Tab-separated table of C-alpha atoms in Angstrom:
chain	number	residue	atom	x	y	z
A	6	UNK	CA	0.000	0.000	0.000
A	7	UNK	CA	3.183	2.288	0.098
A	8	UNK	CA	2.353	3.669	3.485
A	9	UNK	CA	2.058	2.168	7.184
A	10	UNK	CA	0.118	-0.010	8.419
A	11	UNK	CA	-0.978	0.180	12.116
A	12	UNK	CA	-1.809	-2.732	14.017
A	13	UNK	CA	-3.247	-3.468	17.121
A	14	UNK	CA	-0.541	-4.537	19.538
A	15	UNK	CA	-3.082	-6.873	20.758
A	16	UNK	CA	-6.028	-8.307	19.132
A	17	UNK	CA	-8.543	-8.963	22.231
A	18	UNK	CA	-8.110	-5.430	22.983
A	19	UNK	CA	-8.671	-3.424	19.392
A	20	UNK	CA	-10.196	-0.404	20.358
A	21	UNK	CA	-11.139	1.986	22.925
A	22	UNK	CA	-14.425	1.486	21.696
A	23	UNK	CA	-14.828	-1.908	22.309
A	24	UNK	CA	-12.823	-2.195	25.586
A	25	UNK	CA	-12.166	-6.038	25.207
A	26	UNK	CA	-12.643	-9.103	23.867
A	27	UNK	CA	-15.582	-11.648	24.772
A	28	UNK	CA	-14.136	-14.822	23.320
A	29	UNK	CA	-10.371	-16.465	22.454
A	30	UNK	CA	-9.595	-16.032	18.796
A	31	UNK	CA	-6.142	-16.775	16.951
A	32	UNK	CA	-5.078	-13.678	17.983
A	33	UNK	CA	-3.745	-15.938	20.713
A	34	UNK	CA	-1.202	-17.894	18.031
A	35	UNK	CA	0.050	-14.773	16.635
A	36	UNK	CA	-1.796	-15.639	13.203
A	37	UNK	CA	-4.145	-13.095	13.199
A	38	UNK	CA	-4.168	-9.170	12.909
A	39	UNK	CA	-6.575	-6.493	13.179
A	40	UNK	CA	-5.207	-3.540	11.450
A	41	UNK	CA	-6.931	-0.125	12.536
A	42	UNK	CA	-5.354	2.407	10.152
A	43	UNK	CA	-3.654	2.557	6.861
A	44	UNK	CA	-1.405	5.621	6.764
A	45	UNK	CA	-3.697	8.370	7.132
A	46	UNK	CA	-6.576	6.082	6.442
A	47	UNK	CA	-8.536	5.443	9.795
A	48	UNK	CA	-10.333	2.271	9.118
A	49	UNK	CA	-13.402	3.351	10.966
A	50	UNK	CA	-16.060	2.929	8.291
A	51	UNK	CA	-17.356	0.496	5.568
A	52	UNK	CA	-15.654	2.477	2.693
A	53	UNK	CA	-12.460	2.640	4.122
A	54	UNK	CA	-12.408	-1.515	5.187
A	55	UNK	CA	-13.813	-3.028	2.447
A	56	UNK	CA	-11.300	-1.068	0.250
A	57	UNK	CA	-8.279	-2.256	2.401
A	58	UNK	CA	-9.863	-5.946	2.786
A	59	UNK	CA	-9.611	-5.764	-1.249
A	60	UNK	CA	-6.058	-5.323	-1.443
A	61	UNK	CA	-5.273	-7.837	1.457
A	62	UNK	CA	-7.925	-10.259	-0.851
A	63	UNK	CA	-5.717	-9.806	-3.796
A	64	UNK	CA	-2.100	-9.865	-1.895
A	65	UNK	CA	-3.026	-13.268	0.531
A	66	UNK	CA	-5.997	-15.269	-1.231
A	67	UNK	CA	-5.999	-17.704	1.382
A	68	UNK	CA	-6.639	-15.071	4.447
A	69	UNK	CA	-9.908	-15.217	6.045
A	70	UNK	CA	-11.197	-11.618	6.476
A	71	UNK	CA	-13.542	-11.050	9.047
A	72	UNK	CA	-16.935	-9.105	7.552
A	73	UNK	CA	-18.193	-5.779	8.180
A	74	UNK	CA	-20.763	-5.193	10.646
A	75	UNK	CA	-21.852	-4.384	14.105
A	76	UNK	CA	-22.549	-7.825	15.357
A	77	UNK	CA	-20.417	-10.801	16.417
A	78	UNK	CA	-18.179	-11.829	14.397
A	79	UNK	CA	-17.853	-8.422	12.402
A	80	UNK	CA	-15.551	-5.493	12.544
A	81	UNK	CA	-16.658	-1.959	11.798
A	82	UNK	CA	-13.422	-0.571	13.660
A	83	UNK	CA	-10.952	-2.342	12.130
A	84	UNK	CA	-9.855	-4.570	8.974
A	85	UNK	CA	-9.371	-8.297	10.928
A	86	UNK	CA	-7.173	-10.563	8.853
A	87	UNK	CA	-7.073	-14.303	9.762
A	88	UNK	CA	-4.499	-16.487	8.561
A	89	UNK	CA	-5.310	-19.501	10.452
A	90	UNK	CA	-3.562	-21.489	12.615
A	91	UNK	CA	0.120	-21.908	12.450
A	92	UNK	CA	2.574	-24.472	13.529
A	93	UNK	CA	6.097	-23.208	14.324
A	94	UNK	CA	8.837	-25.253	14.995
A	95	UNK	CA	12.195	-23.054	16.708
A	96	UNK	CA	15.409	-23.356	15.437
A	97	UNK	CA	16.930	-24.091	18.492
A	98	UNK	CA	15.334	-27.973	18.996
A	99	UNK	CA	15.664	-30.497	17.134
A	100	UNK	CA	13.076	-32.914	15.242
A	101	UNK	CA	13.263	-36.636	13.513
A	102	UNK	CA	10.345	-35.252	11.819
A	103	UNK	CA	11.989	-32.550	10.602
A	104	UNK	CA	14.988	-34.640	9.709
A	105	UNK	CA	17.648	-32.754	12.157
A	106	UNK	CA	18.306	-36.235	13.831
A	107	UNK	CA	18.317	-39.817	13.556
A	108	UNK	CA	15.027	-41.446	15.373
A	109	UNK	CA	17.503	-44.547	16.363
A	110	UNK	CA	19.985	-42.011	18.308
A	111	UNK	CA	16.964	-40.296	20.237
């Protein structure tokens, strides 16, 4: 989008608005984002995240984005982008399924 994009440093809180969160959501894994402005672009009305869910649409196919609205399960503060849920293996350990080591030696 050649600007910045602001996210919520944490997605059960979003907004002032909104205070917090009634439910766990993958916000929890780190695979989800709710993005609240787009450089100068609050995202604080239909126009403004259904243009910005387009890009993300055309940039990530596979993201789930949540729909606009004032019910559960909708955003109207906010442009919520769901990747799913994501397995992460660290560096640091090592895995026969991952083929670091030999599953006779462990």
């Amino acid at each position: 989008v050649g600007t910045y994009v602001h996210i919520a440093a944490n997605g059960g809180y979003r907004t002032p608005a909104h205070r917090l969160t009634r439910r766990a959501s993958r916000h929890c894994w780190g695979s989800a984002a709710n993005i609240y402005r787009v450089g100068d672009d609050w995202l604080d009305a239909r126009e403004t995240i259904e243009k910005y869910a387009a890009i993300a649409r055309n940039v990530l196919p596979a993201v789930w984005i949540r729909p606009y609205g004032h019910e559960d399960g909708m955003a109207d503060d906010h442009l919520h982008l769901d990747l799913g849920y994501v397995a992460v293996r660290p560096t640091q350990v090592k895995s026969p399924a991952a083929g670091d080591i030999d599953d006779a030696a462990a």
